[in-house]
Short mmCIF file of C-alpha atoms in Angstrom, two decimals:
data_model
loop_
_atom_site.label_atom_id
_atom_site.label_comp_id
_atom_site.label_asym_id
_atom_site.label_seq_id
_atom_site.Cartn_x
_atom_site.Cartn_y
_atom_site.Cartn_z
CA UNK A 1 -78.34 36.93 -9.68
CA UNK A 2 -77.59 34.52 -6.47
CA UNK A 3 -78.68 31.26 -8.49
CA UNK A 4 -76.01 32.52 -11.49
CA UNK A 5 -73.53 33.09 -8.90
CA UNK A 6 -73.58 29.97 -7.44
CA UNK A 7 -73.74 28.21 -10.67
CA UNK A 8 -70.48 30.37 -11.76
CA UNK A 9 -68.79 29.00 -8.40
CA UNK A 10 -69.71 25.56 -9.28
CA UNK A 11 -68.66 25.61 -12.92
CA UNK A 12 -65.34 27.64 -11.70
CA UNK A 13 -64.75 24.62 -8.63
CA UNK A 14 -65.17 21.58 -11.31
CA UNK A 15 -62.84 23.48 -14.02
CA UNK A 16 -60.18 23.85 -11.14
CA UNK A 17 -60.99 20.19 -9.87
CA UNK A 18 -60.39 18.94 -14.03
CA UNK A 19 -57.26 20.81 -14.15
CA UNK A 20 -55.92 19.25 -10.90
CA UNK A 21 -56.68 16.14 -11.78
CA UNK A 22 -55.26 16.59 -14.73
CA UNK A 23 -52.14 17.17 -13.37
CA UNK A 24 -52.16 14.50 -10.86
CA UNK A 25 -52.31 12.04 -13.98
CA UNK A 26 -49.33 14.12 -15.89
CA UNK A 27 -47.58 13.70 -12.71
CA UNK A 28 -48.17 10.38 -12.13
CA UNK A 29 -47.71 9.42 -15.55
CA UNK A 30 -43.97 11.14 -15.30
CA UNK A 31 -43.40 9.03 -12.17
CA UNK A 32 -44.48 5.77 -13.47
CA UNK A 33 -42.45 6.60 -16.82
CA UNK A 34 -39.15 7.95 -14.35
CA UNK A 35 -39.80 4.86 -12.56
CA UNK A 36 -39.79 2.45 -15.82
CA UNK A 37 -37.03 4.29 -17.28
CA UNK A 38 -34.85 3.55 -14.26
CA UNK A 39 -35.86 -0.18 -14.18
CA UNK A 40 -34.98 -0.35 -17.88
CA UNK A 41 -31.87 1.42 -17.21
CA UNK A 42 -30.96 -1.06 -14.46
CA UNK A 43 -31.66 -3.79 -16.09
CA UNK A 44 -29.96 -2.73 -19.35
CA UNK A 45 -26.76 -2.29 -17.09
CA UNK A 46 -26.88 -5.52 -15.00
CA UNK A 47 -27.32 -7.45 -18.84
CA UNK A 48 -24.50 -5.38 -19.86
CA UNK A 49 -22.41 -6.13 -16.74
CA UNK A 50 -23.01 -9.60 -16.98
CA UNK A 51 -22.77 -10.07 -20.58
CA UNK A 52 -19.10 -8.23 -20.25
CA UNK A 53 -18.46 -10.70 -17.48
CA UNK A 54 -18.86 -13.80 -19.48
CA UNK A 55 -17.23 -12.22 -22.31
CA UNK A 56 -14.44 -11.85 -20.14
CA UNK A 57 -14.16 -15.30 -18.33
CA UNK A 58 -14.99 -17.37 -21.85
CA UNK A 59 -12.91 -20.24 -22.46
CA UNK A 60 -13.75 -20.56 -26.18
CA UNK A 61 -10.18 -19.37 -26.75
CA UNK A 62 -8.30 -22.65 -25.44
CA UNK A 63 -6.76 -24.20 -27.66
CA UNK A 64 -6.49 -28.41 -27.74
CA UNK A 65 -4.25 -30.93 -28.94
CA UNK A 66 -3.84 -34.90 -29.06
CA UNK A 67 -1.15 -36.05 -27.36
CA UNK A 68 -1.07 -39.49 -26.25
CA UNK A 69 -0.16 -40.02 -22.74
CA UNK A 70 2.33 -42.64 -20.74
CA UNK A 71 5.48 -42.06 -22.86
CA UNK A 72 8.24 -42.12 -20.52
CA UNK A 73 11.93 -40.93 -21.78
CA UNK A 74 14.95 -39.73 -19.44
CA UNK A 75 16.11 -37.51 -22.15
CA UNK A 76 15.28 -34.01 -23.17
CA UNK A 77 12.39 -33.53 -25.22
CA UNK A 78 12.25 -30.94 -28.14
CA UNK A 79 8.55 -29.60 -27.49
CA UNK A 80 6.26 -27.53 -29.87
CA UNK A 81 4.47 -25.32 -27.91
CA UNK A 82 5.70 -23.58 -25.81
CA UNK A 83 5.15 -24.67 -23.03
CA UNK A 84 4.00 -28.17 -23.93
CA UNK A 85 1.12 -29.80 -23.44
CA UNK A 86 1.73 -33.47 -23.68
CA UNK A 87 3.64 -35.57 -25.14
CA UNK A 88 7.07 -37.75 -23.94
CA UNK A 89 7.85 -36.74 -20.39
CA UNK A 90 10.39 -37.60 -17.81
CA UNK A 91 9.57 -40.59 -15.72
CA UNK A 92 9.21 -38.09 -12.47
CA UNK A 93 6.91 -35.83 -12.02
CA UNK A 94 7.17 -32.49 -10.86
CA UNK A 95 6.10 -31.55 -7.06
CA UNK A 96 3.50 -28.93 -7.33
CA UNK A 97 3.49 -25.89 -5.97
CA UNK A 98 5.25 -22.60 -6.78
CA UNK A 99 8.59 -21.96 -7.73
CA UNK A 100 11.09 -19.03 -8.54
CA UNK A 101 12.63 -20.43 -10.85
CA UNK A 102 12.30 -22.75 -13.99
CA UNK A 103 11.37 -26.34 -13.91
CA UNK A 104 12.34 -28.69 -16.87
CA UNK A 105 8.62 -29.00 -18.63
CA UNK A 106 9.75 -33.05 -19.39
CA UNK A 107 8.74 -32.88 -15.19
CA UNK A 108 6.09 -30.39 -15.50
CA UNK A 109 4.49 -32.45 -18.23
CA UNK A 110 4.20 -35.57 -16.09
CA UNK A 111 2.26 -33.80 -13.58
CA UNK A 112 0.01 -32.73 -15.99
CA UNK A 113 -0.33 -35.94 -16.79
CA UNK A 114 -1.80 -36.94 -13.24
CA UNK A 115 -4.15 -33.83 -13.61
CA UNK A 116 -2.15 -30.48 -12.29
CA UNK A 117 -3.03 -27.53 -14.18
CA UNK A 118 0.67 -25.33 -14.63
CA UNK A 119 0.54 -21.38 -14.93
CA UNK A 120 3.83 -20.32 -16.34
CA UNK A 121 4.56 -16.28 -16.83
CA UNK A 122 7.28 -14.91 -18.19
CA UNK A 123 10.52 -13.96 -15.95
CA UNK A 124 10.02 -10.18 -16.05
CA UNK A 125 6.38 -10.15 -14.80
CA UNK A 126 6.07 -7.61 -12.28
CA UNK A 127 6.08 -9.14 -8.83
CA UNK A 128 2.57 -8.05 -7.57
CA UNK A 129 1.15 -10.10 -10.75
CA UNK A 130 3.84 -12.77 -9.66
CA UNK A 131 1.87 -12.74 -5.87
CA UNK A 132 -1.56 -12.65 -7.36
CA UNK A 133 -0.68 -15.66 -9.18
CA UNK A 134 1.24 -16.99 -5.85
CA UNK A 135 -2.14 -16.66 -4.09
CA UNK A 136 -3.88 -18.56 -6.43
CA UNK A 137 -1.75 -22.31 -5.61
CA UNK A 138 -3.56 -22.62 -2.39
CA UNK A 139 -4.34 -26.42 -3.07
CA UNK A 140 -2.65 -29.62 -4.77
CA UNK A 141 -2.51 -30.01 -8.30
CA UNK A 142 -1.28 -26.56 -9.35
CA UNK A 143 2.03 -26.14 -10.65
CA UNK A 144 3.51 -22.06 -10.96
CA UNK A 145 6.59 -21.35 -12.65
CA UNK A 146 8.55 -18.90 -15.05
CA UNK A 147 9.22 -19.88 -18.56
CA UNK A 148 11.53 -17.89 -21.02
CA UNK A 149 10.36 -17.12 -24.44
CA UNK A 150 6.73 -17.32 -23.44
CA UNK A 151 4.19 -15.17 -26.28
CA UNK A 152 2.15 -14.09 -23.78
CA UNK A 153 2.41 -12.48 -20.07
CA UNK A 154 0.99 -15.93 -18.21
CA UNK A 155 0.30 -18.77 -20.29
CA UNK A 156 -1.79 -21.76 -18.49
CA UNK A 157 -1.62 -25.53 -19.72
CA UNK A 158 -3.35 -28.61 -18.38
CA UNK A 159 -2.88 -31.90 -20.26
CA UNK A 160 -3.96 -31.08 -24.02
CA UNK A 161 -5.28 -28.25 -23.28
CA UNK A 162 -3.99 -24.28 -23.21
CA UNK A 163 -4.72 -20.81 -23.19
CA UNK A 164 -3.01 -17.58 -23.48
CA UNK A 165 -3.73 -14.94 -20.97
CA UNK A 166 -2.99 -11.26 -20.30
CA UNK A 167 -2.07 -11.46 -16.90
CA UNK A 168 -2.93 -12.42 -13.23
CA UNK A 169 -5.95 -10.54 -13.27
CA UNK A 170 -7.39 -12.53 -16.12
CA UNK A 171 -11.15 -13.35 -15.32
CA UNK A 172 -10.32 -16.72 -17.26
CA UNK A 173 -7.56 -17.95 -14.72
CA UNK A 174 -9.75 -19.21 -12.14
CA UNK A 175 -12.21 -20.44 -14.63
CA UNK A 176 -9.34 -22.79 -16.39
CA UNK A 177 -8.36 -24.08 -12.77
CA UNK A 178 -11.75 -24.72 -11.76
CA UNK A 179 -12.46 -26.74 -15.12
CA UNK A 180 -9.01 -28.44 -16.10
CA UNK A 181 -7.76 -28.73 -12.63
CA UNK A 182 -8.37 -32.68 -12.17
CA UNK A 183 -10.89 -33.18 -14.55
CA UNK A 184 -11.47 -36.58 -14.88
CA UNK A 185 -12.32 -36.41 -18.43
CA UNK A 186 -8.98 -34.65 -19.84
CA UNK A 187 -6.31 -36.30 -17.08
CA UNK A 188 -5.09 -39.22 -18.90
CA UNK A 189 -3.75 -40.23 -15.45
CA UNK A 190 -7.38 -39.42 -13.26
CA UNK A 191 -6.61 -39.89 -9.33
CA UNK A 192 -2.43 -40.51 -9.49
CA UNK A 193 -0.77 -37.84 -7.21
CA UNK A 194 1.29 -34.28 -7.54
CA UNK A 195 3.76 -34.78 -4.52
CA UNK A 196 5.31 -38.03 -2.83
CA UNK A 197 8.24 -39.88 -2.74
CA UNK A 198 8.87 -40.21 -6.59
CA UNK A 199 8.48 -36.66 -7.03
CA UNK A 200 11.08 -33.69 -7.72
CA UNK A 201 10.89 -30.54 -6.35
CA UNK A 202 14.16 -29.45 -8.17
CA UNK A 203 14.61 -26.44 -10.35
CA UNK A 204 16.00 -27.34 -14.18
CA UNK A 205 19.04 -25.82 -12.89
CA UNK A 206 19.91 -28.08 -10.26
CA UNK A 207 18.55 -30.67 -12.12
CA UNK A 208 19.78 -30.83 -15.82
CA UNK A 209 18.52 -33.85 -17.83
CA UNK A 210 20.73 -35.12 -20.19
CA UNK A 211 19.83 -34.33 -24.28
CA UNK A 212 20.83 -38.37 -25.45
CA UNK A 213 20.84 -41.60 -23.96
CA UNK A 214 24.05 -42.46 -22.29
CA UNK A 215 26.44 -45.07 -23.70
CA UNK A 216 26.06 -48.66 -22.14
CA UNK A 217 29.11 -49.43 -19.86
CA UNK A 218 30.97 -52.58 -20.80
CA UNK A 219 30.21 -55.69 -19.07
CA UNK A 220 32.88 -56.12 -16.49
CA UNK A 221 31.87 -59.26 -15.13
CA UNK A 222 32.37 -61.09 -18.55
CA UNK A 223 35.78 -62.93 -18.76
CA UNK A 224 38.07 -61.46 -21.30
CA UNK A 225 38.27 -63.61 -24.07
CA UNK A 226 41.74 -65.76 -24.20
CA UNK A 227 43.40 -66.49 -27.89
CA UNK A 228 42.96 -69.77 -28.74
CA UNK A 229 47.19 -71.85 -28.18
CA UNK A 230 48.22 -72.96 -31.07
CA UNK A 231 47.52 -76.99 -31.63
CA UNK A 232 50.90 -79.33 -31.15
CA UNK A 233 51.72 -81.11 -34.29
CA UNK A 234 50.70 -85.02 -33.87
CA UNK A 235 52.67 -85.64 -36.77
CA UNK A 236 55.97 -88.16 -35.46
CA UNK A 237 59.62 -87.74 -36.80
CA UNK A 238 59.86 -90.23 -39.80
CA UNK A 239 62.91 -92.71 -38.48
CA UNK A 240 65.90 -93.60 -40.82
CA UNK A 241 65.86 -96.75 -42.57
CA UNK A 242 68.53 -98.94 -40.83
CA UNK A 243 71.01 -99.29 -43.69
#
């Protein structure tokens, strides 16, 4: 009876031993599959996250164009787009920097020209997108300014080259600046400055450029031409025949 005793302690130890370690190996299989699912998980939301954020900063929606550059004309252009993008400009350029007001594009185009990227937004933005954009000009070569009749909120432009965008907060703002702004390959004028001497820092309503070329003024230094006096007649009184 003692030997089948023992042998019923034995057989009732390894069954309990079995069943613990089968549930040390249900238990760690649940942890190692918790712990997989959560690395999936994080994963799966860090590709999602970043695949959003490229999404969101893409620049496969700027549009391009082909126009030719160093066309100088101190008239008022009739643009396109709105605002332009290149084309005929006005033989100064336009100080960068921000402004309050409008600037005539035939001055924002020229500094485009020399490599400025402009963000234009339209006049009733509200003024804490108007400061985010404000705190973006923080170096040369930037150009910030309302524009009527814009299609979107804030439009930015950079020699041929624009995009429409849906506000301040835009993830594709700061990628435009960083690509466009003075980009040696798109600047038609790579290197030539944004400020200086021949610049103008005037708004396009203290500063109206004229729609047609204005008349030449007469020559005053030309004499007035004299009428010709009329010729004396060489011909000599025929004399009377002495009789």
């Amino acid at each position: 009876m003692g030997k089948e005793r023992t042998q019923a302690r034995r057989e009732h130890l390894a069954t309990m031993r079995a069943a613990q370690k089968r549930k040390e190996r249900r238990t760690a299989m649940l942890m190692w599959g918790a712990g997989a699912f959560v690395i999936v998980l994080v994963v799966g939301l860090v590709g999602f996250y970043v695949i959003r954020e490229n999404a969101a900063g893409s620049l496969d929606a700027v549009k391009t164009f082909s126009y030719k550059a160093s066309q100088h004309t101190a008239i008022k252009v009739n643009y396109k787009e709105t605002p332009p993008v290149g084309g005929e400009h006005n033989p100064q350029w336009q100080q960068c920097g921000p402004y309050d007001g409008p600037i005539n594009p035939e001055n924002g185009v020229h500094s485009m020209e020399h490599g400025a990227v402009w963000i234009t937004y339209r006049p009733d933005l509200p003024k804490a997108q108007v400061d985010k954009l404000k705190a973006m000009v923080t170096s040369d070569y930037i150009l910030l300014s309302p524009y009527p009749g814009l299609t979107a909120p804030v439009v930015v432009s950079s020699w041929n080259h624009q995009l429409a965008l849906t506000g301040a907060d835009d993830a594709r703002l700061p990628r435009y600046i960083t690509k466009y702004k003075q980009n040696p390959s798109t600047t038609p004028e790579y290197g030539a400055t944004c400020s200086g001497d021949q610049a103008t820092s005037a708004l396009a309503a203290d500063n109206p450029i004229p729609t047609t070329s204005p008349t030449p003024a007469p020559n005053a230094s030309a004499a007035p031409s004299e009428s010709p006096a009329p010729a004396e007649s060489s011909a000599m009184p025929s004399a009377t025949p002495g009789s």
